[in-house]
Coordinates of C-alpha atoms in Angstrom, one line a residue:
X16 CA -67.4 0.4 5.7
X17 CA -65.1 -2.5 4.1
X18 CA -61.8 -2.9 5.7
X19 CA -58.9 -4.2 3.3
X20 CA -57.0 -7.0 4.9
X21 CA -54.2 -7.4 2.6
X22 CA -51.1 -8.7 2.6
X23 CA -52.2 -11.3 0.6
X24 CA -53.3 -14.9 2.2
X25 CA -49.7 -15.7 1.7
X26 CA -48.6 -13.5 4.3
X27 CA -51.6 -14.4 6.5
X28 CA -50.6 -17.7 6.8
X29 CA -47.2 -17.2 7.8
X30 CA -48.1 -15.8 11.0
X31 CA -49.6 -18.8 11.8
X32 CA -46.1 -20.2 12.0
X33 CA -44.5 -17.0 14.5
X34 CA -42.2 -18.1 17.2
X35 CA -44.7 -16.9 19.8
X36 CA -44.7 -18.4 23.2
X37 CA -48.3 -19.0 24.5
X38 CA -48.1 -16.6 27.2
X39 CA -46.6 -13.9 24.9
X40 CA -49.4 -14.1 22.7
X41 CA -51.9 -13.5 24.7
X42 CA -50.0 -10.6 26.2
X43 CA -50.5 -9.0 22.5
X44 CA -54.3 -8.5 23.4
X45 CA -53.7 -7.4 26.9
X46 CA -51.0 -5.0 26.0
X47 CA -53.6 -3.7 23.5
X48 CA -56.3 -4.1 26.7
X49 CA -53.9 -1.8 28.4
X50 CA -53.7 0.9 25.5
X51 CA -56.9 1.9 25.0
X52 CA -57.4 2.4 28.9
X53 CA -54.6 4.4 29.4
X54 CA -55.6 6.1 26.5
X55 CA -59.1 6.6 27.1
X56 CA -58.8 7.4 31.0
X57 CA -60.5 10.3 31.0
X58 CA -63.6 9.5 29.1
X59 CA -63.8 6.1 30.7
X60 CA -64.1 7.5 34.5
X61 CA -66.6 9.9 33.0
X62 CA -69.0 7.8 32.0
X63 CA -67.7 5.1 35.0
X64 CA -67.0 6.8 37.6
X65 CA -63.1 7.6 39.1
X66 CA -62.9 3.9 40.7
X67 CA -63.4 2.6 37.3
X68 CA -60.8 0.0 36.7
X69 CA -59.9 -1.9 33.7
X70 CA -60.8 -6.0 33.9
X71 CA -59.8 -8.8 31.3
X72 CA -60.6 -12.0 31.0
X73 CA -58.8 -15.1 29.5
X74 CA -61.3 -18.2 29.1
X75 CA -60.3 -21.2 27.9
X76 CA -63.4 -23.0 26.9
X77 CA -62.0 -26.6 26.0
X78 CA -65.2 -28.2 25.1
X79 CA -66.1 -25.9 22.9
X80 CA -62.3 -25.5 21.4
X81 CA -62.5 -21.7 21.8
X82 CA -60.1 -19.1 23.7
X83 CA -62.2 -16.1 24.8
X84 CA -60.5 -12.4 25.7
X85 CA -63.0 -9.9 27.1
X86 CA -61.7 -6.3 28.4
X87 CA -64.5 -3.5 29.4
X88 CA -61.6 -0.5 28.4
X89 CA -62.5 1.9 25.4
X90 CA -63.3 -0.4 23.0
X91 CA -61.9 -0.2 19.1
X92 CA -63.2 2.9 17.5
X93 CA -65.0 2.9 13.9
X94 CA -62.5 5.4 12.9
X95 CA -59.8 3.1 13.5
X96 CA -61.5 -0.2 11.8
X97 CA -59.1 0.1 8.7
X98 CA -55.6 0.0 10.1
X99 CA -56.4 -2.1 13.2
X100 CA -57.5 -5.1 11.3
X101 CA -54.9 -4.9 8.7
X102 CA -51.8 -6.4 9.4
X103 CA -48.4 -4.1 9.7
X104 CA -50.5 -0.7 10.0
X105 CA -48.3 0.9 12.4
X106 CA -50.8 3.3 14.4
X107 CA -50.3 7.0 14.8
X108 CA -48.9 7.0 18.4
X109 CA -46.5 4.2 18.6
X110 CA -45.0 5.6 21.7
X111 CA -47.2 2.8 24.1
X112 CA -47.6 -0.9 24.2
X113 CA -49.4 -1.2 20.8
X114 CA -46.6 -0.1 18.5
X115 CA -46.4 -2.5 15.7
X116 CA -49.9 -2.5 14.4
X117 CA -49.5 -6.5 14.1
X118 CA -50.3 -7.9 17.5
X119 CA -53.8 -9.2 17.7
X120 CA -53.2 -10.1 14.5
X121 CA -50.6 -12.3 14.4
X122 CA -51.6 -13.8 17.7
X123 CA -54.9 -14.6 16.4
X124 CA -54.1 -16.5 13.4
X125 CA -50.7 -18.0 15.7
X126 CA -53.4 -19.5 17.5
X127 CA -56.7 -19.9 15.5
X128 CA -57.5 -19.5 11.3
X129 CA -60.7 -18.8 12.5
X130 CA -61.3 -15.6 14.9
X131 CA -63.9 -13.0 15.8
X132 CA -64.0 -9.5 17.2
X133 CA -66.9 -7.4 18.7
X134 CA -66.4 -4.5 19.6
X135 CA -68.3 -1.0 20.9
X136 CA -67.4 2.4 22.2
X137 CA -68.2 5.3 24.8
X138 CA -71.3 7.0 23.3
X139 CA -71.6 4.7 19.8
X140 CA -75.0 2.4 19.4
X141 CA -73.5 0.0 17.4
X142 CA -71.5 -3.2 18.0
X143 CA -69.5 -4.2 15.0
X144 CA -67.9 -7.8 14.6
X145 CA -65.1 -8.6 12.2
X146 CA -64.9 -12.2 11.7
X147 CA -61.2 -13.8 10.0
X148 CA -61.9 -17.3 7.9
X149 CA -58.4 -17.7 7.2
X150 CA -59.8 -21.4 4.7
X151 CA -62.3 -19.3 3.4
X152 CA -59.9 -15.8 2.6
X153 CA -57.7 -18.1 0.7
X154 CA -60.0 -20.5 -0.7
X155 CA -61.9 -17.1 -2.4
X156 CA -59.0 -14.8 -2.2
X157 CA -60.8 -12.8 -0.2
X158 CA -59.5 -8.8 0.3
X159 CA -62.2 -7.2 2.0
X160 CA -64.0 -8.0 5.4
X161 CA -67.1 -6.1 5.8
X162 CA -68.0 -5.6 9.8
X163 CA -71.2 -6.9 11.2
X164 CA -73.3 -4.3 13.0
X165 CA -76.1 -4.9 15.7
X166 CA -77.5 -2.0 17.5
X167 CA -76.8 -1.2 21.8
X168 CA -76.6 0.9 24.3
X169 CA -74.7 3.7 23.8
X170 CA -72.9 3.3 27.2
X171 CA -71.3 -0.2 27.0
X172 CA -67.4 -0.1 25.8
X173 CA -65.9 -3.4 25.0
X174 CA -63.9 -5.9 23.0
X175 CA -64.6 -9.4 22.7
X176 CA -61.9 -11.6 20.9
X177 CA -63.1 -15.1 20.2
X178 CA -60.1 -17.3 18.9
X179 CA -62.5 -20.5 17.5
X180 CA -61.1 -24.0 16.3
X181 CA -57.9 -23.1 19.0
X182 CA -55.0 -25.5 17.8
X183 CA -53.0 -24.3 20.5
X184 CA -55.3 -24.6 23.7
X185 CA -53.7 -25.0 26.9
X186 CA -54.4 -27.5 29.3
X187 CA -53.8 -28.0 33.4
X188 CA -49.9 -26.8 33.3
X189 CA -49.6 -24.5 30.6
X190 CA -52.4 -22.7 32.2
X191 CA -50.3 -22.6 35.4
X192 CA -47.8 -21.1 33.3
X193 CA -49.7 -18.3 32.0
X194 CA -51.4 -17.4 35.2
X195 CA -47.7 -17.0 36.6
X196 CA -46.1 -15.2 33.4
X197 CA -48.9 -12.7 33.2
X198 CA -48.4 -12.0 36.9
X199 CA -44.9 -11.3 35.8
X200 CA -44.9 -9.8 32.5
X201 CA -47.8 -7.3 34.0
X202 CA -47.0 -7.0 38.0
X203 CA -46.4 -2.9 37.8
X204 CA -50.0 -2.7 36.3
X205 CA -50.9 -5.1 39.1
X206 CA -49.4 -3.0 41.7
X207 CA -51.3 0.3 40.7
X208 CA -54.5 -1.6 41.3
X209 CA -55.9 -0.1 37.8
X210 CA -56.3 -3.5 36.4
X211 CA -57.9 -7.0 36.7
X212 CA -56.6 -9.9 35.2
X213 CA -59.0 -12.9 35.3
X214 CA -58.0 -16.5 34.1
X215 CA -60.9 -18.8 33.2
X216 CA -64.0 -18.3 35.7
X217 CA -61.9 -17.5 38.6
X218 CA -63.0 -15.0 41.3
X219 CA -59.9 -13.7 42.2
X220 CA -57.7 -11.4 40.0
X221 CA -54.2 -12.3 39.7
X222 CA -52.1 -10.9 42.2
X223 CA -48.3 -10.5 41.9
X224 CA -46.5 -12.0 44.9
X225 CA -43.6 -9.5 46.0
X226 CA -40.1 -11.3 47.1
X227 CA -39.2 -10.6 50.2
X228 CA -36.0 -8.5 50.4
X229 CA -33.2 -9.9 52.8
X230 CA -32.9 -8.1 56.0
X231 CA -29.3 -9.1 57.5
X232 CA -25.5 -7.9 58.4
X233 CA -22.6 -8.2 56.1
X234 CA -21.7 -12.3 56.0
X235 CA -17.5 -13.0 56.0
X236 CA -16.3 -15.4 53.9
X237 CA -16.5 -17.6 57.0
X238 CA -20.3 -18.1 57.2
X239 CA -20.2 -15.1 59.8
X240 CA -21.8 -12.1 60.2
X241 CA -19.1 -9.2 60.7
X242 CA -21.3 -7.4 63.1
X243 CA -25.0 -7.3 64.3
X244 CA -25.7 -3.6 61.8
X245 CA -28.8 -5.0 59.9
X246 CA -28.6 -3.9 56.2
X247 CA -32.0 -4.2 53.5
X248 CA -30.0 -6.0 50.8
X249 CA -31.7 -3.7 48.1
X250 CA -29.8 -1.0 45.5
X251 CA -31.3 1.2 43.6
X252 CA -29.7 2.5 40.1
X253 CA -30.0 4.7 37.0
X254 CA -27.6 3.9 34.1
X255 CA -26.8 6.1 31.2
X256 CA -25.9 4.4 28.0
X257 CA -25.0 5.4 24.3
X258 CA -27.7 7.4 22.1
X259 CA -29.5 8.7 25.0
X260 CA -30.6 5.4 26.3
X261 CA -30.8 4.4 30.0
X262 CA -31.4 1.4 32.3
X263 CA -32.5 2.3 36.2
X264 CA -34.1 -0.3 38.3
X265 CA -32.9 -2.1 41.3
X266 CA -31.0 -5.6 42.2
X267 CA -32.0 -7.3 46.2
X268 CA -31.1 -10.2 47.4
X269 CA -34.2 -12.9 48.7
X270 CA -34.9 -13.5 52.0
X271 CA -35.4 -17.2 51.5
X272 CA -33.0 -18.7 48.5
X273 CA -35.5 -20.4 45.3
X274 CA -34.7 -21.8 42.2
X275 CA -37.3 -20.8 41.1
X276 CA -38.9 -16.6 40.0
X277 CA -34.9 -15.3 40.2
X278 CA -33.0 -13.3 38.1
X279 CA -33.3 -9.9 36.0
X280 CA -37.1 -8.9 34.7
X281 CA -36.1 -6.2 32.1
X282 CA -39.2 -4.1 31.7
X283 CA -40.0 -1.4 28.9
X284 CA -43.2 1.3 28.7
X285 CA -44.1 -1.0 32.0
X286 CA -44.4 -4.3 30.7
X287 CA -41.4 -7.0 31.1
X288 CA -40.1 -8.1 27.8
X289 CA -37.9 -10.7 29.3
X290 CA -37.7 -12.3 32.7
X291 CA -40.8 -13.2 33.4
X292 CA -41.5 -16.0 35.7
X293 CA -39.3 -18.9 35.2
X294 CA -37.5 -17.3 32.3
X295 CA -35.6 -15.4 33.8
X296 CA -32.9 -13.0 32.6
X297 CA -29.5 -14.3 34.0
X298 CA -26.3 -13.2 32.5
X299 CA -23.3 -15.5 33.6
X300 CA -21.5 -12.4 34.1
X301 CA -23.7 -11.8 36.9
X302 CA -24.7 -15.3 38.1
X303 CA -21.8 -17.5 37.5
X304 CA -22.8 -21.2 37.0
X305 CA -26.7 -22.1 37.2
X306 CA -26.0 -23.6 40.6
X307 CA -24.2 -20.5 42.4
X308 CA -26.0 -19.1 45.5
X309 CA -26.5 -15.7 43.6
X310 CA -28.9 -18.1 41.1
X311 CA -30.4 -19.0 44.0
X312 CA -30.7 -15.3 46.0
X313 CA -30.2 -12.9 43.6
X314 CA -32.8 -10.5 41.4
X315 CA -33.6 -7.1 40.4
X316 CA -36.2 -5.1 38.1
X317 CA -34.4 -3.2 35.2
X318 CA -36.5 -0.5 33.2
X319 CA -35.0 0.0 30.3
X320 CA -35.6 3.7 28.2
X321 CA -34.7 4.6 24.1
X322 CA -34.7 0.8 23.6
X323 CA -36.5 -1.4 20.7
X324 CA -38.1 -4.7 21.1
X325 CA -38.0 -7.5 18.9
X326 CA -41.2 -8.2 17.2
X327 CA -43.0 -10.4 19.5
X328 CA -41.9 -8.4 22.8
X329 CA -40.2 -11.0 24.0
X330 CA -36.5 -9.6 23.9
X331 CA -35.1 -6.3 24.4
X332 CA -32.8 -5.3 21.2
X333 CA -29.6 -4.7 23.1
X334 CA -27.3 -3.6 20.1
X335 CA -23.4 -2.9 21.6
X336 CA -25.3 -1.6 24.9
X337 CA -25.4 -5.2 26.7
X338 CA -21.8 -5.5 27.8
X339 CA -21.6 -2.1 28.6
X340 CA -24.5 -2.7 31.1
X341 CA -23.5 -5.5 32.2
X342 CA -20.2 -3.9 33.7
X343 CA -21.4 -1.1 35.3
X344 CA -24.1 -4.2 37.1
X345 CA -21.3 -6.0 37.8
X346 CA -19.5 -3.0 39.4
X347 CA -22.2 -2.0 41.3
X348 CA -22.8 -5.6 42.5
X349 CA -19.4 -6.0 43.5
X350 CA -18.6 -2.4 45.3
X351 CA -16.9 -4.1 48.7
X352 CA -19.3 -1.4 50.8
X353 CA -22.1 -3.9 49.7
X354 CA -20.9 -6.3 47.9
X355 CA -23.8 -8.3 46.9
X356 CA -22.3 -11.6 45.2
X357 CA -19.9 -12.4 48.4
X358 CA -23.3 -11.9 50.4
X359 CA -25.1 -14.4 48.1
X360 CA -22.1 -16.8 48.6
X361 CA -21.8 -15.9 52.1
X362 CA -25.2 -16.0 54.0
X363 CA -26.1 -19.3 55.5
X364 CA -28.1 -18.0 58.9
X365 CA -31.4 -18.6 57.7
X366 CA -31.0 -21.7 55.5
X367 CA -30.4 -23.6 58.8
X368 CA -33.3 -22.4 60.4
X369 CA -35.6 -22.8 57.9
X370 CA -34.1 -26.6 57.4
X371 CA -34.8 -27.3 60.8
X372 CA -38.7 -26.0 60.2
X373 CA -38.5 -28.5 57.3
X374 CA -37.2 -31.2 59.4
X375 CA -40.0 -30.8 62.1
X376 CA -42.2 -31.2 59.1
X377 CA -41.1 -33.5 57.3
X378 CA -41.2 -35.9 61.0
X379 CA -44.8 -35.4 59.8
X380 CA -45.2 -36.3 56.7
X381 CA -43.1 -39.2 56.9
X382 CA -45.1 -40.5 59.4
X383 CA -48.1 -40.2 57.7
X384 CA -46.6 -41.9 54.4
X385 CA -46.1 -45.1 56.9
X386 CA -42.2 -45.0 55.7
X387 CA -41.4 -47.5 58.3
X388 CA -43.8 -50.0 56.7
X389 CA -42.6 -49.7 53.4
X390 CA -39.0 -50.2 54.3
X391 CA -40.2 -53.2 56.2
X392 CA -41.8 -54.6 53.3
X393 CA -38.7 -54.3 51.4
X394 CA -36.4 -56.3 53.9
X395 CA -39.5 -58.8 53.7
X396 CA -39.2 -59.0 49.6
X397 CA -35.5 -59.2 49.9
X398 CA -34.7 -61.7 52.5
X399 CA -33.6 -65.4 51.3
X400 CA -36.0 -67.2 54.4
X401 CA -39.6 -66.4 55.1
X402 CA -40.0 -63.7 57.3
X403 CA -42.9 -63.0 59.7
X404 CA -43.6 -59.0 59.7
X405 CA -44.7 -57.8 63.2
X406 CA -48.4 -57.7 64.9
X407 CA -48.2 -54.7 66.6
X408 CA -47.6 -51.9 64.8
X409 CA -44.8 -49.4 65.8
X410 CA -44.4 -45.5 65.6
X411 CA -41.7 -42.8 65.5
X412 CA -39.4 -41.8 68.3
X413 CA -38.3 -38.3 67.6
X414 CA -35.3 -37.4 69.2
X415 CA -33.8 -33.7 68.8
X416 CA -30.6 -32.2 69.4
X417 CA -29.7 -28.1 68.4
X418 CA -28.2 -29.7 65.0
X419 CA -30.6 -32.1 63.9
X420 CA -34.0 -33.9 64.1
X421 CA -34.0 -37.8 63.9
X422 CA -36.6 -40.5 64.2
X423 CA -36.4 -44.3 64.5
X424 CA -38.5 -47.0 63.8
X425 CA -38.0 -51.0 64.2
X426 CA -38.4 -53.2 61.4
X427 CA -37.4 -57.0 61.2
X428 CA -34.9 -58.6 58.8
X429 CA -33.6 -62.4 59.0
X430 CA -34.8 -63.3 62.3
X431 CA -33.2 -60.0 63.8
X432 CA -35.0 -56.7 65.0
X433 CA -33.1 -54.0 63.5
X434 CA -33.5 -50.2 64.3
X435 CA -33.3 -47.7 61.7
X436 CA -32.2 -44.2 62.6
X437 CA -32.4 -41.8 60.0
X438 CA -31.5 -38.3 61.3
X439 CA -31.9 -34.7 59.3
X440 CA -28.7 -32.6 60.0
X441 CA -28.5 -28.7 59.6
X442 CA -25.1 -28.5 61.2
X443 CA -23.1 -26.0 59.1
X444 CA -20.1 -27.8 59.9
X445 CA -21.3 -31.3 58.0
X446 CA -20.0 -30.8 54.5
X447 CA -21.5 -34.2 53.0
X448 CA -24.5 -34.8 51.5
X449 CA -25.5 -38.0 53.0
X450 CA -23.3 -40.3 55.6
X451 CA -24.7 -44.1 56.7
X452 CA -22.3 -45.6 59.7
X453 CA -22.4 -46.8 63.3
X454 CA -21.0 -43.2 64.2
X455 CA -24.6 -41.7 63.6
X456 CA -26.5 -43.7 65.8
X457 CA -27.3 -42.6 69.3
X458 CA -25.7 -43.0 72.7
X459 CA -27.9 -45.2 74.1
X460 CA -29.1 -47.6 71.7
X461 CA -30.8 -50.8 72.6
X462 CA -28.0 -53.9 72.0
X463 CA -30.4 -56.6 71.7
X464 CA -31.0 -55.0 68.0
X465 CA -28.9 -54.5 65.2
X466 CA -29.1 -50.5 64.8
X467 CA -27.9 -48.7 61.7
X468 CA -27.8 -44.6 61.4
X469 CA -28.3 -42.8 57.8
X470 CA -27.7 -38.7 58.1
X471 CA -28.8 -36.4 55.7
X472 CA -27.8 -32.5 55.6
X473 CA -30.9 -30.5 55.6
X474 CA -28.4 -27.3 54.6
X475 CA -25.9 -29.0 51.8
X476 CA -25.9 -26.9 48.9
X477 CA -27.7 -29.7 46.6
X478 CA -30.7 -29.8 48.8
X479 CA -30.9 -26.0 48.6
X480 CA -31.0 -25.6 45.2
X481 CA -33.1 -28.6 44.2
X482 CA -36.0 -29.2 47.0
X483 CA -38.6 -26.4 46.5
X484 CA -40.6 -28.1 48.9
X485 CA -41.4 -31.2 51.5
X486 CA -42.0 -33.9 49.0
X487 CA -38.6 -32.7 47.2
X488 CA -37.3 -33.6 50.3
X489 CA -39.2 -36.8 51.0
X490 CA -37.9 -37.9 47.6
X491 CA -33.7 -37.5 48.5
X492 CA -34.4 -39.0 51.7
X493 CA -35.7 -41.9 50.3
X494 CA -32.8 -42.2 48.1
X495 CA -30.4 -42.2 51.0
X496 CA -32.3 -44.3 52.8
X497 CA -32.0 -46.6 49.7
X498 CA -28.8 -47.0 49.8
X499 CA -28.7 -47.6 53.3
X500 CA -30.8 -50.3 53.2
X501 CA -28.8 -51.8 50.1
X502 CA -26.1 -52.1 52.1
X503 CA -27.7 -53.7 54.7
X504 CA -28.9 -56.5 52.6
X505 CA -25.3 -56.7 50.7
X506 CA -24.1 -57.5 54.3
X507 CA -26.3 -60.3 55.2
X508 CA -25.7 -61.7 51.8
X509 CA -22.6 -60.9 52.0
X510 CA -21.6 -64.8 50.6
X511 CA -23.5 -64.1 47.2
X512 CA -20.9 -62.1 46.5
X513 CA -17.8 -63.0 49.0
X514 CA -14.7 -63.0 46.0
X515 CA -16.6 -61.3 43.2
X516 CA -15.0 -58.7 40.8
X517 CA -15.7 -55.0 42.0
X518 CA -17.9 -55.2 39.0
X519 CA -20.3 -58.1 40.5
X520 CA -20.1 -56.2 43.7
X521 CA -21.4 -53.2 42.0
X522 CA -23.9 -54.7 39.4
X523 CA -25.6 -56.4 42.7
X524 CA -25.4 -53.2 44.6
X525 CA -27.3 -51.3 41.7
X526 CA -29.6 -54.3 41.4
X527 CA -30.6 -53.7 45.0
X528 CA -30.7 -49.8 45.0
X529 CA -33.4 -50.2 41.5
X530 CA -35.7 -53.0 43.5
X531 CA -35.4 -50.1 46.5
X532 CA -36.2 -47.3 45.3
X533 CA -38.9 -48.4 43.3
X534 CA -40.8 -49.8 46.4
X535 CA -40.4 -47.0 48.3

């Protein structure tokens, strides 16, 4: 058999040039993966047995510049050889998640002009490969691919997709990416344990990680719960739209706030088209300004019914049904017997107690990054005299209170011992970000030292929606403490300066604060 490939070369190359994102590609070959299991089911667990379950594997082979997909479902049957390697031949049943007859198509030559396919089925001897020269098809304006055939068992069923001379290989990050957007874009085929995603030569499948769903009562607009009734901050709903289209799904609220993995996932024939990962679906009719507290809290899964896609499944095609949506949403979010935004806005409980975890931590790791030497080394760089640093080394005193953690540490400056305490606040009622003053240090302090406090609030609302993590932390704390310490020396220098324009005043200030932070 010869299998016509046209369009011409012409339109062959223009795929090369598809606004594809990496991880939407390869979704093309699993959502073809995907087809011809579902489709094949029956047949497959006859041969396989009824725990049969589908596995795929992504390799990204950089030495040898080749991406590799491998899937053991029904394979690509003989019959089928003339519309499934030419491009726009829409198959039969369209009704799935192959519906366009283009996508390993226009993924492959997106990433490669040079790809391969082998493929065999249930009960057929023979493994054909089609191989794609895209410099070779033009250069002879080639029409027809003839298949390669080699003889097997009649009981293997696979495809093997070689992408060769990959100008779009991913490295370290982008591979993070794709392992967490094909978690995403495939976590209800996940959850059904029916199929195996492998990246690269990993044992482990990829696993979707469910959000925990707040547990909690009805927060005031005071940071108070009304009452001790514990409600699952979960809805479910079913929306009919125009023409016989529908949206049902469900909207929660997090347990623990993120900026991260929020938002809508709008799903179609149980794939999501958009939201996946950190591309998430957030409508500012719903979520207000990135940095509101339902950006931080707020998500839901929306399966959407009667609706196209565009090309590259990576957008639903709304038409005038969007807004519509989007109210009823909004209605349902804002019904005052669960009103989920004010709860979003509202809820503080468990921010403070998981800053004060983060504060015991943090002790830690501060500790172990010798911060006390470092800031000692910067009062040596900075002072006018020579300074001689201290033999015996010094460590932390922690001191706790039921609002905040705080440690100290001694470090010498101009012939003076100074003590530094820094203390991490999660008292709801401190509204700053940062304070530095003589009002933070303790009650007993000893007076033979000069003593300086810095506070930072563990539960302000910039360090809950930009520290994911303790080194986020680590980082604004050591921006505080900068300009603590920039004060400091401003003070004892205070005659470099003494009658200077604000502007002198300032430009030395930010020269401090840049030598600062870069040492620390």
């Amino acid at each position: 058999m010869s299998i016509e490939i046209r369009p011409k070369v012409t339109m062959l190359k223009i795929l090369r040039h598809l606004d594809y994102k990496i991880w939407y590609a390869l979704a093309e070959y699993l959502d073809n993966s995907i087809q011809s299991f579902q489709s094949n089911i029956e047949a497959l667990k006859k041969v396989e047995g009824d725990d049969f379950k589908l596995k795929i594997n992504i390799e990204f082979n950089h030495s040898d510049n080749i991406i590799r997909i491998t899937d053991n479902a029904a394979g690509i049957n003989y019959s089928d050889f003339p519309r499934a390697f030419r491009p726009a031949d829409i198959p039969p049943d369209d009704t799935g998640l192959s519906e366009f007859g283009m996508g390993m198509k226009s993924a492959s030559f997106w990433f490669s002009p040079d790809w391969t396919v082998r493929t065999t089925t249930i009960g057929d001897e023979i493994e054909r490969e089609v191989h794609f020269d895209l410099k070779k098809i033009e250069k002879e304006n080639i029409e027809v691919v003839v298949p390669i055939e080699r003889k097997i068992s009649k009981n293997l069923h696979y495809t093997v997709i070689e992408l060769s001379k990959c100008d779009k290989m991913p490295h370290t990050l982008t591979v993070f990416k794709i392992k967490e957007h094909l978690k995403s874009i495939y976590r209800d085929f996940l959850r059904k344990e029916q199929v195996e995603i492998f990246i690269d030569s990993e044992e482990e499948p990829l696993k979707f990680e469910e959000i925990e769903i707040l547990e909690a009562p009805v927060w005031s607009i005071d940071k108070k719960p009304i009452d001790d009734i514990q409600i699952k901050w979960k809805k479910e709903f079913d929306f009919p739209l125009d023409d016989g289209k529908k949206v049902k799904g469900f909207i929660a609220i997090r347990k623990t706030g993120s900026t991260k993995s929020n938002g809508l996932a709008l799903f179609r024939r149980g794939r999501v088209i958009e939201g996946s990962f950190e591309d998430a679906f957030k409508p500012e009719e719903i979520y207000g300004q990135s940095n509101s507290y339902q950006s931080q809290r707020l998500f839901g899964e929306m399966h959407f019914e009667g609706f196209d896609v565009s090309f590259t499944k990576s957008g639903i095609t709304w038409g005038e049904n969007m807004n519509t949506f989007l109210e009823l949403l909004k209605e349902e979010l804002l019904n005052p017997k669960m009103n989920f935004i004010a709860q979003c806005e509202n809820y503080r409980a468990l921010d403070a107690k998981k800053a004060k975890k983060r504060s015991e931590s943090i002790i830690k790791q501060i500790k172990q990054e010798n911060f006390g030497e470092k800031i000692q080394a910067i009062f040596d760089k900075n002072d006018k005299n020579t300074l001689i640093k201290k033999e015996n080394d010094f460590d932390f005193n922690l001191s706790t209170s039921k609002t905040s953690k705080s440690h100290c540490f001694p470090v010498e400056y101009n012939d003076q011992e100074w003590s530094i305490h820094i203390e991490m606040c999660y008292d709801e009622n401190i509204k700053t970000l940062y304070e530095i003053g003589d009002h933070l240090l303790p009650n007993e302090v000893d007076l033979n030292k000069r003593n300086v406090g810095i506070r930072l609030s563990m539960i302000h609302s910039f360090i809950v929606r930009h520290t994911n993590d303790n080194q986020d932390l680590i980082t604004v704390l050591k921006i505080v403490a900068s300009f603590g310490l920039a004060e400091f020396i401003m003070r004892e220098n205070s005659s470099f300066f003494s009658g200077g324009s604000v502007e002198d005043i300032s430009t030395y200030f930010r020269e401090i604060m840049n030598e600062i932070i870069i040492d620390l």
